[in-house]
Short mmCIF file of C-alpha atoms and ligand atoms in Angstrom, two decimals:
data_model
loop_
_atom_site.label_atom_id
_atom_site.label_comp_id
_atom_site.label_asym_id
_atom_site.label_seq_id
_atom_site.Cartn_x
_atom_site.Cartn_y
_atom_site.Cartn_z
CA UNK A 47 34.77 143.24 28.51
CA UNK A 48 37.11 140.23 28.45
CA UNK A 49 40.45 140.03 30.26
CA UNK A 50 42.70 139.78 27.19
CA UNK A 51 45.05 142.78 26.77
CA UNK A 52 44.18 144.92 23.73
CA UNK A 53 47.10 145.27 21.30
CA UNK A 54 45.15 146.81 18.37
CA UNK A 55 46.31 150.24 17.13
CA UNK A 56 43.29 152.60 17.48
CA UNK A 57 44.04 154.05 14.02
CA UNK A 58 42.27 150.99 12.47
CA UNK A 59 38.99 152.74 13.18
CA UNK A 60 39.65 155.16 10.34
CA UNK A 61 41.02 152.65 7.82
CA UNK A 62 38.73 151.05 5.25
CA UNK A 63 38.05 147.43 6.15
CA UNK A 64 39.74 145.93 3.05
CA UNK A 65 40.69 148.44 0.36
CA UNK A 66 43.04 146.00 -1.47
CA UNK A 67 40.05 143.69 -2.13
CA UNK A 68 38.08 146.43 -3.91
CA UNK A 69 39.50 146.09 -7.49
CA UNK A 70 38.76 142.36 -7.70
CA UNK A 71 35.24 142.80 -6.24
CA UNK A 72 34.58 145.59 -8.75
CA UNK A 73 35.75 143.39 -11.58
CA UNK A 74 33.33 140.59 -10.48
CA UNK A 75 30.55 143.16 -10.24
CA UNK A 76 31.31 144.32 -13.78
CA UNK A 77 31.27 140.78 -15.18
CA UNK A 78 28.16 139.72 -13.27
CA UNK A 79 26.39 142.98 -14.16
CA UNK A 80 27.11 142.46 -17.87
CA UNK A 81 25.42 139.03 -17.67
CA UNK A 82 22.43 140.03 -15.58
CA UNK A 83 19.05 139.20 -17.02
CA UNK A 84 15.68 139.16 -15.34
CA UNK A 85 15.28 135.36 -15.68
CA UNK A 86 18.58 134.54 -14.03
CA UNK A 87 18.20 134.73 -10.28
CA UNK A 88 21.53 133.00 -9.58
CA UNK A 89 23.48 135.83 -11.26
CA UNK A 90 21.40 138.42 -9.40
CA UNK A 91 22.20 136.67 -6.10
CA UNK A 92 25.94 136.55 -6.92
CA UNK A 93 25.87 140.24 -7.85
CA UNK A 94 24.13 141.04 -4.58
CA UNK A 95 26.77 139.08 -2.63
CA UNK A 96 29.52 140.99 -4.47
CA UNK A 97 27.79 144.33 -3.78
CA UNK A 98 27.62 143.44 -0.07
CA UNK A 99 31.30 142.45 -0.09
CA UNK A 100 32.07 145.83 -1.71
CA UNK A 101 30.31 147.73 1.08
CA UNK A 102 32.14 145.69 3.75
CA UNK A 103 35.52 146.30 2.08
CA UNK A 104 35.00 150.03 1.49
CA UNK A 105 33.52 150.95 4.84
CA UNK A 106 35.66 152.18 7.72
CA UNK A 107 34.89 150.55 11.09
CA UNK A 108 33.37 153.75 12.41
CA UNK A 109 30.96 153.82 9.46
CA UNK A 110 30.07 150.16 9.91
CA UNK A 111 29.41 150.73 13.60
CA UNK A 112 27.18 153.75 13.03
CA UNK A 113 25.28 151.99 10.25
CA UNK A 114 24.71 148.84 12.32
CA UNK A 115 24.05 150.44 15.72
CA UNK A 116 22.09 153.52 14.60
CA UNK A 117 20.90 153.48 11.05
CA UNK A 118 19.74 149.88 10.54
CA UNK A 119 18.07 149.62 13.95
CA UNK A 120 16.34 152.97 13.44
CA UNK A 121 15.24 151.94 9.95
CA UNK A 122 13.69 148.64 11.07
CA UNK A 123 11.87 150.44 13.83
CA UNK A 124 10.48 153.16 11.52
CA UNK A 125 9.43 150.56 8.96
CA UNK A 126 7.48 148.82 11.68
CA UNK A 127 5.86 152.07 12.80
CA UNK A 128 4.86 152.68 9.17
CA UNK A 129 3.29 149.21 9.02
CA UNK A 130 1.26 149.78 12.20
CA UNK A 131 0.13 153.29 11.25
CA UNK A 132 -0.74 152.54 7.61
CA UNK A 133 1.84 154.90 6.07
CA UNK A 134 2.94 152.38 3.43
CA UNK A 135 -0.65 151.65 2.38
CA UNK A 136 -1.35 155.36 1.99
CA UNK A 137 1.80 155.95 -0.08
CA UNK A 138 0.83 153.02 -2.33
CA UNK A 139 -2.84 154.01 -2.60
CA UNK A 140 -2.49 156.32 -5.61
CA UNK A 141 0.31 157.25 -7.94
CA UNK A 142 2.55 160.28 -7.49
CA UNK A 143 4.38 161.82 -4.55
CA UNK A 144 2.67 162.69 -1.26
CA UNK A 145 3.62 165.42 1.18
CA UNK A 146 4.26 164.64 4.83
CA UNK A 147 1.20 166.77 5.68
CA UNK A 148 -0.97 164.55 3.43
CA UNK A 149 0.51 161.37 4.88
CA UNK A 150 -0.01 162.62 8.44
CA UNK A 151 -3.63 163.61 7.74
CA UNK A 152 -4.42 160.23 6.19
CA UNK A 153 -2.78 158.16 8.94
CA UNK A 154 -3.68 160.18 12.01
CA UNK A 155 -0.04 160.91 12.83
CA UNK A 156 1.77 164.18 13.54
CA UNK A 157 3.50 165.63 10.45
CA UNK A 158 6.53 167.00 12.32
CA UNK A 159 7.16 163.58 13.89
CA UNK A 160 6.69 161.27 10.93
CA UNK A 161 8.48 163.75 8.62
CA UNK A 162 11.68 163.09 10.58
CA UNK A 163 11.20 159.35 10.45
CA UNK A 164 10.46 159.23 6.73
CA UNK A 165 13.55 161.32 6.02
CA UNK A 166 15.61 158.47 7.49
CA UNK A 167 13.85 155.90 5.31
CA UNK A 168 14.67 158.06 2.27
CA UNK A 169 18.27 158.58 3.44
CA UNK A 170 18.64 154.78 3.60
CA UNK A 171 17.38 154.47 0.00
CA UNK A 172 13.94 152.93 0.57
CA UNK A 173 11.76 155.97 -0.21
CA UNK A 174 12.14 158.49 -3.04
CA UNK A 175 12.36 162.08 -1.78
CA UNK A 176 10.98 164.13 -4.69
CA UNK A 177 11.08 167.49 -2.81
CA UNK A 178 11.34 168.70 0.76
CA UNK A 179 9.00 166.58 2.96
CA UNK A 180 7.57 164.89 -0.12
CA UNK A 181 7.90 161.19 -0.86
CA UNK A 182 7.13 158.59 -3.49
CA UNK A 183 6.92 154.91 -2.58
CA UNK A 184 9.42 152.34 -3.83
CA UNK A 185 9.02 148.69 -4.77
CA UNK A 186 10.05 147.88 -1.20
CA UNK A 187 7.59 150.19 0.58
CA UNK A 188 4.80 148.92 -1.70
CA UNK A 189 5.73 145.36 -0.66
CA UNK A 190 5.40 146.46 2.99
CA UNK A 191 1.62 146.61 2.46
CA UNK A 192 1.49 142.82 1.98
CA UNK A 193 0.86 140.90 5.23
CA UNK A 194 3.33 138.06 4.65
CA UNK A 195 6.08 140.65 4.19
CA UNK A 196 5.19 143.19 6.87
CA UNK A 197 4.47 140.54 9.54
CA UNK A 198 8.21 140.01 10.06
CA UNK A 199 8.54 143.61 11.28
CA UNK A 200 5.47 143.27 13.46
CA UNK A 201 6.64 140.09 15.16
CA UNK A 202 10.14 141.49 15.78
CA UNK A 203 9.12 144.91 17.14
CA UNK A 204 5.71 144.28 18.63
CA UNK A 205 3.12 143.72 19.77
CA UNK A 206 2.23 146.59 22.08
CA UNK A 207 4.96 147.36 24.55
CA UNK A 208 6.42 143.85 24.77
CA UNK A 209 9.41 144.61 22.51
CA UNK A 210 8.59 141.51 20.45
CA UNK A 211 11.17 138.95 19.43
CA UNK A 212 13.59 141.81 18.67
CA UNK A 213 14.04 142.37 22.40
CA UNK A 214 15.59 138.89 22.63
CA UNK A 215 18.18 139.86 20.00
CA UNK A 216 19.26 142.76 22.21
CA UNK A 217 19.53 140.67 25.39
CA UNK A 218 21.75 137.92 23.94
CA UNK A 219 25.11 139.40 25.11
CA UNK A 220 23.92 139.89 28.70
CA UNK A 221 22.15 136.52 28.81
CA UNK A 222 25.19 134.70 27.41
CA UNK A 223 27.49 136.47 29.89
CA UNK A 224 25.21 135.60 32.79
CA UNK A 225 25.17 131.92 31.75
CA UNK A 226 28.92 131.56 31.06
CA UNK A 227 28.85 131.84 27.23
CA UNK A 228 27.54 128.29 26.79
CA UNK A 229 25.15 126.69 24.30
CA UNK A 230 21.67 127.21 25.77
CA UNK A 231 19.94 123.89 26.46
CA UNK A 232 16.40 124.61 27.58
CA UNK A 233 13.65 126.20 25.49
CA UNK A 234 11.83 126.99 28.74
CA UNK A 235 14.75 128.69 30.46
CA UNK A 236 16.79 130.47 27.81
CA UNK A 237 17.38 133.94 26.42
CA UNK A 238 13.72 134.53 25.43
CA UNK A 239 12.56 133.79 28.98
CA UNK A 240 15.36 136.07 30.29
CA UNK A 241 14.33 138.88 27.90
CA UNK A 242 10.60 138.65 28.54
CA UNK A 243 10.61 137.36 32.11
CA UNK A 244 8.35 134.47 31.15
CA UNK A 245 8.15 130.70 31.66
CA UNK A 246 6.48 130.18 28.27
CA UNK A 247 8.31 128.81 25.23
CA UNK A 248 8.45 130.99 22.12
CA UNK A 249 5.31 129.57 20.50
CA UNK A 250 3.33 129.84 23.73
CA UNK A 251 4.65 133.38 24.28
CA UNK A 252 3.64 134.42 20.76
CA UNK A 253 0.15 133.00 21.16
CA UNK A 254 -0.22 134.67 24.57
CA UNK A 255 0.49 138.08 22.99
CA UNK A 256 -1.93 138.60 20.09
CA UNK A 257 -1.40 139.42 17.30
CA UNK A 258 2.18 138.11 17.63
CA UNK A 259 1.20 134.47 16.95
CA UNK A 260 -0.78 135.42 13.86
CA UNK A 261 2.07 137.65 12.65
CA UNK A 262 4.59 134.84 13.18
CA UNK A 263 2.54 132.44 11.04
CA UNK A 264 2.29 135.04 8.29
CA UNK A 265 6.02 135.71 8.63
CA UNK A 266 6.69 132.02 7.98
CA UNK A 267 4.80 132.43 4.70
CA UNK A 268 6.91 135.50 3.86
CA UNK A 269 10.12 133.62 4.67
CA UNK A 270 9.21 130.83 2.24
CA UNK A 271 7.68 133.06 -0.46
CA UNK A 272 9.60 133.11 -3.74
CA UNK A 273 12.37 130.83 -2.51
CA UNK A 274 13.35 127.84 -4.64
CA UNK A 275 11.04 125.21 -3.14
CA UNK A 276 11.67 121.50 -3.00
CA UNK A 277 8.50 120.85 -5.02
CA UNK A 278 9.58 123.28 -7.76
CA UNK A 279 11.43 122.37 -10.95
CA UNK A 280 14.85 120.71 -10.73
CA UNK A 281 14.93 120.32 -6.93
CA UNK A 282 13.44 117.02 -5.74
CA UNK A 283 12.03 114.34 -8.09
CA UNK A 284 8.44 114.53 -6.79
CA UNK A 285 7.08 112.36 -9.60
CA UNK A 286 9.57 109.56 -9.14
CA UNK A 287 9.94 109.64 -5.34
CA UNK A 288 6.36 110.43 -4.24
CA UNK A 289 3.73 110.16 -6.96
CA UNK A 290 4.89 106.93 -8.56
CA UNK A 291 3.79 104.22 -6.17
CA UNK A 292 1.37 106.48 -4.26
CA UNK A 293 -1.73 104.49 -3.34
CA UNK A 294 -4.46 107.17 -3.40
CA UNK A 295 -7.01 104.74 -1.96
CA UNK A 296 -5.08 104.25 1.25
CA UNK A 297 -3.71 107.07 3.34
CA UNK A 298 -2.42 110.58 2.66
CA UNK A 299 0.09 111.56 0.00
CA UNK A 300 1.69 114.08 2.35
CA UNK A 301 1.28 114.94 6.02
CA UNK A 302 2.70 118.40 6.76
CA UNK A 303 3.50 118.24 10.48
CA UNK A 304 3.72 121.69 12.12
CA UNK A 305 2.52 122.95 8.76
CA UNK A 306 1.45 126.40 9.96
CA UNK A 307 -1.16 128.05 7.75
CA UNK A 308 -0.68 125.49 4.97
CA UNK A 309 1.50 127.65 2.66
CA UNK A 310 3.71 124.69 1.78
CA UNK A 311 0.86 122.23 1.28
CA UNK A 312 -0.88 124.71 -1.05
CA UNK A 313 2.37 125.34 -2.95
CA UNK A 314 3.05 121.62 -3.26
CA UNK A 315 -0.43 120.82 -4.60
CA UNK A 316 -0.30 123.72 -7.04
CA UNK A 317 2.52 121.84 -8.80
CA UNK A 318 0.35 118.72 -9.26
CA UNK A 319 -3.12 120.08 -10.11
CA UNK A 320 -4.16 116.95 -12.01
CA UNK A 321 -3.37 114.46 -9.25
CA UNK A 322 -6.08 113.27 -6.90
CA UNK A 323 -4.31 113.50 -3.57
CA UNK A 324 -5.06 113.73 0.11
CA UNK A 325 -2.80 116.11 2.03
CA UNK A 326 -3.07 116.76 5.78
CA UNK A 327 -1.80 119.95 7.46
CA UNK A 328 -1.29 119.41 11.19
CA UNK A 329 -0.62 122.10 13.77
CA UNK A 330 -1.79 123.34 17.15
CA UNK A 331 -5.38 124.58 17.47
CA UNK A 332 -4.65 128.35 17.51
CA UNK A 333 -2.79 127.97 14.21
CA UNK A 334 -5.25 125.61 12.51
CA UNK A 335 -8.11 127.94 13.44
CA UNK A 336 -6.43 130.78 11.50
CA UNK A 337 -6.19 128.81 8.25
CA UNK A 338 -7.96 130.20 5.17
CA UNK A 339 -7.83 129.51 1.44
CA UNK A 340 -6.66 125.92 1.29
CA UNK A 341 -6.64 123.71 -1.79
CA UNK A 342 -9.72 121.48 -1.54
CA UNK A 343 -7.47 118.39 -1.34
CA UNK A 344 -6.06 119.58 2.00
CA UNK A 345 -7.44 118.52 5.37
CA UNK A 346 -6.43 120.83 8.24
CA UNK A 347 -6.06 118.90 11.49
CA UNK A 348 -5.35 119.87 15.08
CA UNK A 349 -2.47 117.72 16.29
CA UNK A 350 0.30 118.00 18.88
CA UNK A 351 3.41 116.36 17.49
CA UNK A 352 4.50 115.29 20.97
CA UNK A 353 1.72 112.69 20.80
CA UNK A 354 1.01 109.62 18.63
CA UNK A 355 0.76 110.41 14.89
CA UNK A 356 -2.88 109.70 13.91
CA UNK A 357 -2.30 109.47 10.13
CA UNK A 358 -0.77 106.06 9.53
CA UNK A 359 1.19 104.79 6.52
CA UNK A 360 1.18 108.02 4.50
CA UNK A 361 3.37 108.22 1.42
CA UNK A 362 5.31 111.12 2.98
CA UNK A 363 5.60 112.81 6.36
CA UNK A 364 6.96 116.30 5.91
CA UNK A 365 8.34 118.91 8.29
CA UNK A 366 9.54 122.37 7.29
CA UNK A 367 11.43 124.51 9.81
CA UNK A 368 10.14 122.36 12.67
CA UNK A 369 13.09 120.30 13.94
CA UNK A 370 15.34 123.38 14.03
CA UNK A 371 13.03 124.71 16.75
CA UNK A 372 13.86 121.88 19.14
CA UNK A 373 16.86 120.39 20.94
CA UNK A 374 17.95 116.88 19.94
CA UNK A 375 16.08 115.05 22.75
CA UNK A 376 12.75 116.64 21.72
CA UNK A 377 13.45 116.06 18.01
CA UNK A 378 14.01 112.38 18.81
CA UNK A 379 10.64 112.09 20.46
CA UNK A 380 8.89 113.92 17.54
CA UNK A 381 10.71 111.64 15.09
CA UNK A 382 9.77 108.51 17.06
CA UNK A 383 6.06 109.41 16.72
CA UNK A 384 6.49 109.70 12.95
CA UNK A 385 8.56 106.55 12.62
CA UNK A 386 5.87 104.46 14.31
CA UNK A 387 3.30 105.67 11.76
CA UNK A 388 5.50 105.03 8.71
CA UNK A 389 5.21 101.93 6.51
CA UNK A 390 8.70 100.57 5.83
CA UNK A 391 9.41 100.32 2.11
CA UNK A 392 6.62 102.83 1.27
CA UNK A 393 6.62 105.91 3.52
CA UNK A 394 9.22 108.64 3.26
CA UNK A 395 10.20 111.29 5.76
CA UNK A 396 10.96 114.67 4.17
CA UNK A 397 12.74 117.31 6.21
CA UNK A 398 13.02 120.79 4.72
CA UNK A 399 15.74 122.53 6.70
CA UNK A 400 19.12 124.18 6.39
CA UNK A 401 22.09 121.85 6.16
CA UNK A 402 24.93 124.14 7.18
CA UNK A 403 28.11 123.45 5.20
CA UNK A 404 31.53 123.31 6.90
CA UNK A 405 32.67 126.47 5.10
CA UNK A 406 30.99 129.25 3.13
CA UNK A 407 27.64 129.04 4.92
CA UNK A 408 25.05 131.53 3.70
CA UNK A 409 24.18 134.46 6.01
CA UNK A 410 20.49 133.53 5.85
CA UNK A 411 21.13 130.22 7.58
CA UNK A 412 23.81 131.52 9.97
CA UNK A 413 21.50 134.42 10.95
CA UNK A 414 18.69 131.97 11.54
CA UNK A 415 21.02 129.76 13.59
CA UNK A 416 21.74 132.68 15.93
CA UNK A 417 18.00 133.40 16.22
CA UNK A 418 17.26 129.75 16.94
CA UNK A 419 19.74 129.89 19.79
CA UNK A 420 18.37 133.07 21.35
CA UNK A 421 14.65 132.38 20.78
CA UNK A 422 14.37 128.64 21.30
CA UNK A 423 17.73 127.39 22.65
CA UNK A 424 17.85 125.31 19.46
CA UNK A 425 19.87 125.37 16.26
CA UNK A 426 20.36 124.97 12.53
CA UNK A 427 22.23 121.69 11.95
CA UNK A 428 25.27 120.71 9.93
CA UNK A 429 25.30 117.64 7.70
CA UNK A 430 27.13 115.67 10.37
CA UNK A 431 24.59 116.73 13.02
CA UNK A 432 21.67 115.71 10.77
CA UNK A 433 23.22 112.33 10.13
CA UNK A 434 23.85 111.78 13.85
CA UNK A 435 20.28 112.80 14.77
CA UNK A 436 18.39 111.04 11.98
CA UNK A 437 20.49 107.94 11.38
CA UNK A 438 22.52 107.11 14.50
CA UNK A 439 19.94 108.23 17.06
CA UNK A 440 16.48 108.10 15.42
CA UNK A 441 17.17 105.00 13.28
CA UNK A 442 16.23 106.37 9.85
CA UNK A 443 18.32 106.03 6.70
CA UNK A 444 19.03 109.24 4.77
CA UNK A 445 18.36 108.42 1.11
CA UNK A 446 19.23 111.82 -0.31
CA UNK A 447 19.85 115.50 0.43
CA UNK A 448 18.47 117.65 -2.36
CA UNK A 449 18.97 121.25 -3.56
CA UNK A 450 19.57 124.27 -1.39
CA UNK A 451 22.31 126.78 -2.39
CA UNK A 452 25.01 126.72 0.33
CA UNK A 453 22.80 124.21 2.16
CA UNK A 454 19.96 126.74 2.59
CA UNK A 455 16.54 125.07 2.78
CA UNK A 456 17.64 121.64 1.60
CA UNK A 457 15.32 118.64 1.45
CA UNK A 458 16.52 115.61 3.42
CA UNK A 459 14.75 112.40 2.39
CA UNK A 460 14.75 109.47 4.84
CA UNK A 461 13.22 106.01 4.98
CA UNK A 462 12.74 103.48 7.74
CA UNK A 463 15.23 100.67 6.97
CA UNK A 464 13.42 97.38 6.32
C1 SAM B 125 8.80 127.61 12.51
S1 SAM B 125 7.13 127.21 12.33
C2 SAM B 125 7.09 126.45 10.73
C3 SAM B 125 5.72 126.43 10.14
C4 SAM B 125 5.62 125.82 8.73
N1 SAM B 125 6.10 124.45 8.68
C5 SAM B 125 6.37 126.68 7.74
O1 SAM B 125 7.47 126.33 7.36
O2 SAM B 125 5.83 127.75 7.38
C6 SAM B 125 6.92 125.85 13.41
C7 SAM B 125 5.50 125.35 13.52
O3 SAM B 125 5.46 124.31 14.48
C8 SAM B 125 4.21 124.43 15.14
N2 SAM B 125 4.25 123.74 16.43
C9 SAM B 125 4.92 124.09 17.57
N3 SAM B 125 4.69 123.19 18.53
C10 SAM B 125 3.86 122.25 17.99
C11 SAM B 125 3.30 121.05 18.49
N4 SAM B 125 3.52 120.65 19.75
N5 SAM B 125 2.52 120.32 17.66
C12 SAM B 125 2.27 120.72 16.38
N6 SAM B 125 2.81 121.85 15.85
C13 SAM B 125 3.58 122.60 16.65
C14 SAM B 125 4.05 125.92 15.31
O4 SAM B 125 2.72 126.27 15.62
C15 SAM B 125 4.52 126.42 13.95
O5 SAM B 125 3.47 126.49 13.02
#
């Protein structure tokens, strides 16, 4: 504990966090709820934010503490156990409720044990308890049967007895204390290495602990799934900025560097089915070898982005959630390899990342920023930091920053100045 004298009256523990804010939050909920329709995701998001604000305002600190320290941790852990043991698949396999005895028999688990765990999932609202020890799945538990969704739980709690990436979340306070509460600088000697007693970086550690690497790649697909994408309607003018002027006889339309399993390249090409285009997905060998189901216009290629870019003069070089993995010095060397391959006046660099605003940042990007720090000693960047990195240091010109509510998953377009 710090050395500052505590002057807070202990009675705050039993006072709601912000009761006076409740009437105005309720009134927003009423208005937003009246306007909710299934085609309007922005209103649904605003309603969700208001519902979260209502919980924060109504809860007493003791309740918040118990929920965060006990209930949410226990829930994530049980969800993960259900993924590994096949409980969610069994619940989804036929309609109607199932008893704990039936679930245990089908999943080779002990009824008395999993009955206790499932009761918590129901108490948290994610299973329907139709009678004692009897459960029906929900939309959420059905979604847990889909690999791109359940992989997030697997990579954070597993594999085996390693404690997964989740262990690094738990060690942050001790690691930060031991290193003087400073911004971590090295991806080879940071909190992940402290947590797992390893000299590997996160990607190497994941690949060295199968199936963690595979789960991480699937998790990236789950993270992107259903989000407004830069190649979707009303985000980035793909036709005007990429397709017009694309010389299909020369090089690639798009090179997706660190493109994982090709989710983005597939999604991008699905929006332009009629265009004859060459798209390259580049990643390390263990990732490229996992790729399945690619659009026939995509070429998967093994490539280490710390080396010379082999695809020259493409219309666009694209990176999604890549630069946020690396400190500035490494980003500059990755960017230099791309810049050398670009044709001034023709090639564009597209960076799909969070651009954290000065105020009112979204919890998805702030949460990811904390994870970047504790997993990779890296960060999500603000607009000023992007401009410093890309323009002042790497020598590109930013020609536009597109889309992204509260800066989440924006698309930064750059060119090489002529
Ligand atoms: C956070 S993931 C993003 C993956 C993908 N762009 C997406 O958004 O789903 C970062 C990717 O960078 C890849 N990567 C890490 N080091 C690399 C390197 N030296 N060369 C090429 N790719 C690398 C990882 O394998 C991983 O697929």
